[in-house]
Coordinates of N, CA and C in Angstrom, one line a residue:
X1 N -19.3 -3.4 -7.1 CA -17.7 -4.4 -7.3 C -17.4 -4.1 -9.3
X2 N -17.9 -3.3 -10.0 CA -17.7 -3.1 -10.9 C -16.2 -2.1 -10.8
X3 N -16.7 -0.6 -9.8 CA -15.3 0.0 -9.5 C -14.4 -0.4 -9.1
X4 N -14.3 -1.3 -8.1 CA -13.1 -2.2 -7.0 C -12.6 -2.5 -8.5
X5 N -12.7 -3.9 -8.8 CA -11.9 -3.9 -10.7 C -11.3 -3.5 -11.5
X6 N -12.3 -1.7 -11.8 CA -11.7 -0.5 -12.3 C -11.0 0.2 -11.4
X7 N -11.0 0.3 -10.3 CA -10.0 0.8 -9.9 C -8.5 0.1 -9.4
X8 N -8.9 -1.9 -9.4 CA -7.9 -2.4 -8.8 C -6.5 -2.5 -10.1
X9 N -7.7 -2.2 -11.0 CA -6.6 -2.6 -12.9 C -6.2 -1.1 -13.3
X10 N -6.2 -0.5 -13.1 CA -6.0 1.0 -13.1 C -4.8 1.2 -12.2
X11 N -5.2 0.8 -10.9 CA -4.3 0.9 -9.6 C -2.9 0.2 -10.0
X12 N -3.1 -1.1 -10.3 CA -2.1 -1.8 -10.5 C -1.4 -1.5 -11.9
X13 N -1.8 -1.1 -13.1 CA -1.0 -1.1 -14.1 C -0.3 0.2 -13.6
X14 N -0.6 1.2 -12.8 CA -0.3 2.3 -13.4 C 1.3 1.5 -11.7
X15 N 0.8 1.0 -11.4 CA 2.0 0.1 -10.5 C 3.3 0.0 -11.6
X16 N 2.9 -0.9 -12.2 CA 3.5 -1.7 -12.6 C 4.5 -0.6 -13.6
X17 N 4.0 0.7 -14.2 CA 4.4 2.1 -15.0 C 4.9 2.4 -14.6
X18 N 4.7 2.9 -12.8 CA 5.8 3.1 -11.4 C 7.1 2.3 -11.5
X19 N 7.0 1.2 -11.6 CA 8.3 0.2 -11.2 C 9.2 0.3 -12.3
X20 N 8.4 0.4 -13.8 CA 9.9 1.0 -15.4 C 10.4 1.9 -14.9
X21 N 9.3 3.1 -15.1 CA 10.1 4.4 -14.1 C 11.4 3.6 -13.5
X22 N 11.2 3.4 -12.4 CA 11.7 3.2 -11.2 C 12.6 2.6 -11.8
X23 N 13.6 0.9 -12.5 CA 14.0 0.6 -13.1 C 14.7 1.1 -14.4
X24 N 14.2 2.3 -14.8 CA 15.0 2.7 -16.2 C 15.4 3.7 -15.9
X25 N 14.4 4.7 -15.1 CA 15.4 6.2 -14.2 C 15.6 6.0 -13.4
X26 N 16.1 5.5 -12.7 CA 16.1 4.8 -11.0 C 16.2 6.2 -10.6
X27 N 16.9 6.1 -9.5 CA 16.8 7.8 -8.0 C 17.0 8.6 -9.1
X28 N 17.2 8.7 -10.0 CA 17.3 10.3 -10.5 C 15.5 10.4 -10.4
X29 N 15.8 10.1 -11.3 CA 13.7 10.3 -11.3 C 13.0 10.2 -10.0
X30 N 13.3 9.4 -9.0 CA 12.8 9.6 -7.3 C 13.4 11.4 -6.8
X31 N 14.6 11.7 -7.2 CA 14.9 12.5 -6.5 C 14.3 13.8 -7.2
X32 N 14.1 13.8 -8.4 CA 13.6 14.5 -9.1 C 11.8 15.1 -8.4
X33 N 11.2 14.2 -8.5 CA 9.7 14.2 -7.7 C 9.7 14.2 -6.8
X34 N 10.5 13.5 -5.2 CA 10.4 13.9 -4.2 C 11.6 14.1 -3.4
X35 N 11.0 14.4 -2.2 CA 11.9 15.0 -1.3 C 13.1 13.5 -0.7
X36 N 14.7 14.3 -0.7 CA 15.4 13.4 -1.2 C 15.5 12.3 0.7
X37 N 14.8 13.2 1.9 CA 15.2 11.8 3.1 C 13.3 10.9 2.8
X38 N 12.3 11.2 1.9 CA 11.5 11.1 1.5 C 11.7 9.1 0.9
X39 N 12.5 10.1 -0.1 CA 13.5 8.7 -0.6 C 14.0 7.4 0.0
X40 N 15.0 7.9 1.0 CA 16.2 7.4 1.7 C 15.1 6.2 2.2
X41 N 14.0 7.2 3.4 CA 13.3 6.6 4.2 C 12.2 5.1 2.9
X42 N 11.8 5.4 2.2 CA 11.1 4.4 1.3 C 12.0 3.1 1.2
X43 N 13.4 3.8 0.2 CA 13.9 2.7 0.0 C 14.8 2.0 1.4
X44 N 14.7 2.3 2.5 CA 15.3 1.6 3.7 C 13.8 0.6 3.9
X45 N 13.2 1.0 3.7 CA 12.0 0.0 4.0 C 11.4 -1.0 3.2
X46 N 11.6 -0.5 2.3 CA 11.6 -1.7 1.0 C 13.2 -2.4 1.4
X47 N 13.8 -2.4 1.0 CA 15.4 -2.9 1.6 C 14.7 -3.8 2.5
X48 N 14.2 -3.6 3.2 CA 14.7 -4.3 5.2 C 13.1 -5.2 4.3
X49 N 11.7 -4.9 3.9 CA 10.7 -5.2 4.1 C 9.7 -6.2 3.2
X50 N 10.8 -5.4 1.5 CA 10.6 -5.9 0.4 C 8.9 -5.3 0.4
X51 N 8.4 -6.7 -0.3 CA 6.5 -6.6 -0.2 C 5.7 -6.2 0.5
X52 N 6.5 -6.6 1.5 CA 5.1 -6.0 2.8 C 4.9 -4.9 2.9
X53 N 6.2 -3.7 2.4 CA 5.8 -2.7 2.4 C 5.0 -2.2 1.2
X54 N 5.3 -2.9 0.1 CA 4.5 -2.0 -0.9 C 3.4 -2.9 -0.2
X55 N 2.8 -3.8 0.0 CA 1.2 -4.2 1.2 C 0.8 -2.7 1.9
X56 N 2.1 -2.5 2.5 CA 1.3 -1.8 3.7 C 0.7 -0.6 2.6
X57 N 1.9 0.1 1.8 CA 1.7 1.1 0.7 C 0.4 1.4 0.4
X58 N 0.1 -0.1 0.3 CA -1.2 -0.3 -0.4 C -2.4 0.3 0.1
X59 N -2.3 0.0 1.4 CA -3.2 0.4 2.0 C -3.4 1.9 2.9
X60 N -2.7 2.6 2.7 CA -2.7 3.9 3.2 C -2.4 5.0 2.4
X61 N -3.4 6.7 3.0 CA -3.1 7.4 2.3 C -1.9 8.1 1.4
X62 N -0.5 7.3 2.1 CA 0.3 7.7 1.6 C 0.5 7.2 0.2
X63 N 1.5 8.8 -0.6 CA 1.3 8.0 -2.3 C 2.0 7.2 -2.5
X64 N 1.3 6.2 -3.3 CA 1.6 4.8 -3.6 C 2.7 4.7 -4.9
X65 N 2.8 5.7 -5.4 CA 3.8 5.9 -7.1 C 5.2 6.3 -5.6
X66 N 5.5 6.5 -5.2 CA 6.8 6.3 -4.5 C 6.6 4.8 -4.2
X67 N 6.2 4.4 -3.4 CA 6.8 2.7 -3.5 C 6.6 2.2 -4.6
X68 N 6.2 2.9 -5.7 CA 6.2 1.7 -7.1 C 7.7 2.4 -7.8
X69 N 7.6 3.1 -7.7 CA 9.3 3.9 -8.7 C 10.3 3.1 -7.7
X70 N 10.3 3.2 -6.5 CA 10.5 2.7 -5.6 C 11.1 1.2 -5.4
X71 N 9.9 0.8 -5.8 CA 9.9 -0.7 -6.0 C 10.5 -1.6 -7.5
X72 N 11.0 -1.0 -8.4 CA 11.6 -0.7 -9.7 C 13.4 -0.5 -8.7
X73 N 13.2 0.8 -8.5 CA 15.0 1.5 -8.1 C 15.7 0.2 -6.9
X74 N 14.5 -0.8 -6.3 CA 15.3 -2.3 -5.5 C 15.1 -3.6 -6.5
X75 N 14.3 -3.3 -7.3 CA 14.4 -4.1 -8.1 C 14.0 -5.1 -7.2
X76 N 12.1 -4.9 -6.6 CA 11.7 -6.7 -6.0 C 11.3 -7.0 -6.9
X77 N 11.2 -8.3 -6.7 CA 10.9 -9.1 -7.6 C 9.2 -8.9 -8.2
X78 N 9.1 -8.3 -9.7 CA 8.3 -8.4 -10.4 C 7.0 -9.3 -10.3
X79 N 6.5 -10.4 -10.1 CA 5.3 -10.5 -10.1 C 4.9 -10.6 -8.8
X80 N 5.6 -10.6 -7.8 CA 5.7 -10.4 -6.2 C 5.4 -8.9 -6.3
X81 N 5.7 -8.2 -6.9 CA 5.5 -6.6 -6.9 C 3.7 -7.0 -6.8
X82 N 3.7 -7.3 -8.4 CA 2.1 -6.7 -9.2 C 1.1 -7.7 -8.0
X83 N 1.4 -9.1 -7.5 CA 0.4 -10.0 -7.1 C 0.3 -9.0 -5.6
X84 N 0.9 -8.2 -4.9 CA 0.9 -8.2 -3.8 C 0.4 -6.1 -4.0
X85 N 0.5 -5.5 -5.3 CA 0.4 -4.4 -5.8 C -1.6 -4.8 -5.5
X86 N -1.9 -6.4 -6.4 CA -3.3 -6.4 -6.7 C -4.6 -6.9 -5.4
X87 N -3.8 -7.4 -3.8 CA -4.0 -7.3 -3.3 C -4.9 -6.7 -2.1
X88 N -3.3 -5.8 -2.4 CA -3.7 -4.5 -1.0 C -4.2 -3.4 -2.1
X89 N -4.1 -3.3 -2.9 CA -5.2 -1.8 -3.7 C -6.6 -2.7 -4.3
X90 N -6.9 -4.3 -4.3 CA -8.0 -4.5 -4.5 C -8.8 -4.7 -3.5
X91 N -8.2 -4.9 -2.1 CA -8.7 -4.7 -1.0 C -8.9 -3.5 -0.2
X92 N -8.5 -2.6 -0.3 CA -8.8 -1.7 -0.3 C -10.3 -1.0 -1.3
X93 N -9.9 -1.3 -2.4 CA -10.8 -0.7 -3.0 C -12.5 -1.4 -2.6
X94 N -12.0 -2.8 -2.6 CA -12.9 -3.2 -2.4 C -13.8 -3.1 -0.4
X95 N -13.0 -2.6 0.5 CA -13.3 -2.4 1.7 C -13.9 -0.9 2.0
X96 N -14.0 0.0 0.1 CA -14.1 1.3 0.2 C -15.7 1.4 -0.5
X97 N -15.0 0.4 -1.5 CA -16.7 0.1 -2.3 C -17.9 0.1 -1.6
X98 N -17.7 -1.2 -0.1 CA -18.5 -1.7 0.2 C -19.0 -1.1 1.9
X99 N -18.3 0.0 1.7 CA -18.6 1.5 2.2 C -19.7 2.0 2.5
X100 N -19.5 2.3 1.4 CA -20.0 3.5 -0.4 C -21.5 2.6 0.2
X101 N -21.3 1.5 -0.5 CA -22.8 1.2 -0.6 C -23.7 0.8 0.4
X102 N -23.2 -0.2 1.6 CA -23.8 0.2 2.5 C -24.0 1.5 3.0
X103 N -23.0 2.7 3.4 CA -23.5 3.7 4.0 C -24.3 4.2 3.1
X104 N -24.5 4.7 2.1 CA -24.9 4.9 1.2 C -26.9 5.0 1.5
X105 N -27.4 3.4 1.5 CA -28.4 3.2 2.4 C -29.4 4.0 3.1
X106 N -28.3 4.7 3.7 CA -28.6 5.0 5.5 C -28.7 6.1 5.1
X107 N -27.1 7.4 3.9 CA -27.1 8.6 4.5 C -27.2 9.0 2.6
X108 N -27.4 9.8 2.4 CA -27.4 10.8 1.3 C -25.9 10.8 0.7
X109 N -25.7 10.7 -1.0 CA -24.3 10.5 -1.2 C -23.8 11.0 -1.0
X110 N -23.8 12.8 -0.9 CA -22.8 13.7 -0.5 C -22.6 13.6 0.7
X111 N -23.3 12.6 2.2 CA -22.6 12.9 3.3 C -22.0 11.9 2.4
X112 N -22.0 10.3 2.4 CA -21.0 9.2 2.4 C -19.9 10.4 1.5
X113 N -19.6 10.5 0.6 CA -18.2 11.4 -0.1 C -17.9 12.3 0.8
X114 N -18.8 12.9 2.0 CA -18.0 13.6 3.2 C -17.3 13.1 3.8
X115 N -17.7 11.6 3.8 CA -17.0 11.0 5.1 C -16.4 10.3 4.7
X116 N -15.4 9.6 3.7 CA -14.1 9.8 2.6 C -13.2 10.6 2.7
X117 N -13.8 11.9 3.0 CA -12.7 13.3 2.4 C -12.0 14.2 3.7
X118 N -13.3 13.2 5.2 CA -12.2 14.2 5.9 C -11.2 12.9 6.7
X119 N -10.4 13.6 7.3 CA -9.0 13.1 8.2 C -9.5 11.8 9.0
X120 N -10.9 11.6 9.5 CA -11.0 10.5 10.3 C -11.0 9.7 9.3
X121 N -10.9 9.2 8.5 CA -11.3 7.8 7.5 C -9.8 7.6 7.1
X122 N -8.3 8.3 7.6 CA -7.3 8.2 7.1 C -7.0 8.3 8.1
X123 N -7.6 8.4 9.6 CA -6.4 7.7 10.6 C -6.7 6.5 10.5
X124 N -8.1 6.3 10.5 CA -8.9 4.6 10.6 C -8.2 3.9 9.3
X125 N -7.8 4.8 8.2 CA -6.9 3.9 8.0 C -5.6 3.3 8.0
X126 N -4.7 4.4 8.5 CA -3.5 4.1 9.0 C -4.0 3.1 10.5
X127 N -4.6 3.4 10.8 CA -4.4 2.4 12.7 C -5.8 1.0 12.5
X128 N -5.5 1.3 11.5 CA -6.2 -0.8 10.8 C -4.3 -1.2 10.0
X129 N -3.5 -0.8 9.5 CA -1.7 -0.7 9.2 C -1.3 -1.1 10.3
X130 N -1.9 0.0 10.9 CA -0.7 -0.4 12.4 C -1.1 -1.6 12.9
X131 N -2.0 -1.7 13.3 CA -2.6 -3.6 13.4 C -2.2 -4.4 12.7
X132 N -2.2 -4.3 11.8 CA -1.4 -5.6 10.7 C -0.1 -5.6 11.0
X133 N 0.2 -4.2 11.3 CA 2.0 -4.1 11.3 C 1.9 -4.8 12.4
X134 N 1.9 -4.8 14.1 CA 1.8 -4.9 15.0 C 1.9 -6.3 14.9
X135 N 0.3 -6.6 14.5 CA 0.2 -8.5 14.5 C 1.6 -9.2 14.2
X136 N 2.5 -8.5 12.8 CA 3.5 -8.8 12.7 C 4.1 -9.5 13.1
X137 N 4.9 -8.1 13.2 CA 6.0 -7.8 14.2 C 5.9 -8.5 15.8
X138 N 5.0 -9.0 16.2 CA 4.8 -10.0 17.4 C 4.4 -11.2 16.6
X139 N 4.3 -11.7 15.5 CA 4.4 -13.4 15.1 C 6.2 -13.2 14.4
X140 N 6.4 -12.5 14.1 CA 7.8 -12.2 14.0 C 8.8 -12.9 15.2
X141 N 9.0 -11.6 16.4 CA 9.0 -12.0 17.2 C 9.0 -13.5 18.2
X142 N 7.6 -14.1 18.0 CA 7.1 -15.5 18.4 C 7.9 -16.4 18.2
X143 N 7.8 -16.4 16.6 CA 8.9 -17.3 15.3 C 10.0 -17.5 16.1
X144 N 10.8 -15.9 16.2 CA 12.3 -15.7 16.3 C 12.5 -16.7 17.9
X145 N 11.6 -16.3 19.5 CA 12.0 -17.1 20.6 C 11.7 -18.7 20.5
X146 N 10.6 -19.2 19.1 CA 10.9 -20.3 19.0 C 12.0 -21.4 18.3
X147 N 12.4 -20.2 17.3 CA 13.9 -20.8 16.6 C 14.5 -20.9 17.8
X148 N 14.8 -20.0 19.3 CA 15.9 -19.7 19.9 C 15.8 -21.1 20.5
X149 N 14.7 -21.4 20.8 CA 14.5 -22.4 21.6 C 14.7 -23.4 21.3
X150 N 14.6 -23.6 20.2 CA 14.8 -25.5 19.4 C 16.6 -25.6 19.4
X151 N 16.9 -23.6 18.3 CA 18.7 -24.1 18.6 C 18.8 -24.6 20.0

């Protein structure tokens, strides 16, 4: 758990730094660092989903720094941004730490590290995020139907 805390703290500090790069340097920094199409896609997600996009990006193997800089460009509320970053990154690192701990009892450390480096782990991460997104969409659709009935 020590490593979970250290990794989370470092990631959130890096996210805050990226956020301030986004505020100060803005769009030109993103366009110099990343493909314009990717930047436009991330900006669209942030404008549409706000902190939820940051939360989901915190779990995925997609480079998190793209979202942190874009968060500053789009001026997402800073403390909500930090809170979501702590929860998303902390949860991701806690899951990884738990898996390493439990798997290392059954396998040697080299085999555990090989497991995490394989594409399979990234696919499982993306699948978990997809399940959360689908559940959220279903929730939003059901809330919309209840509001339509009430009105």
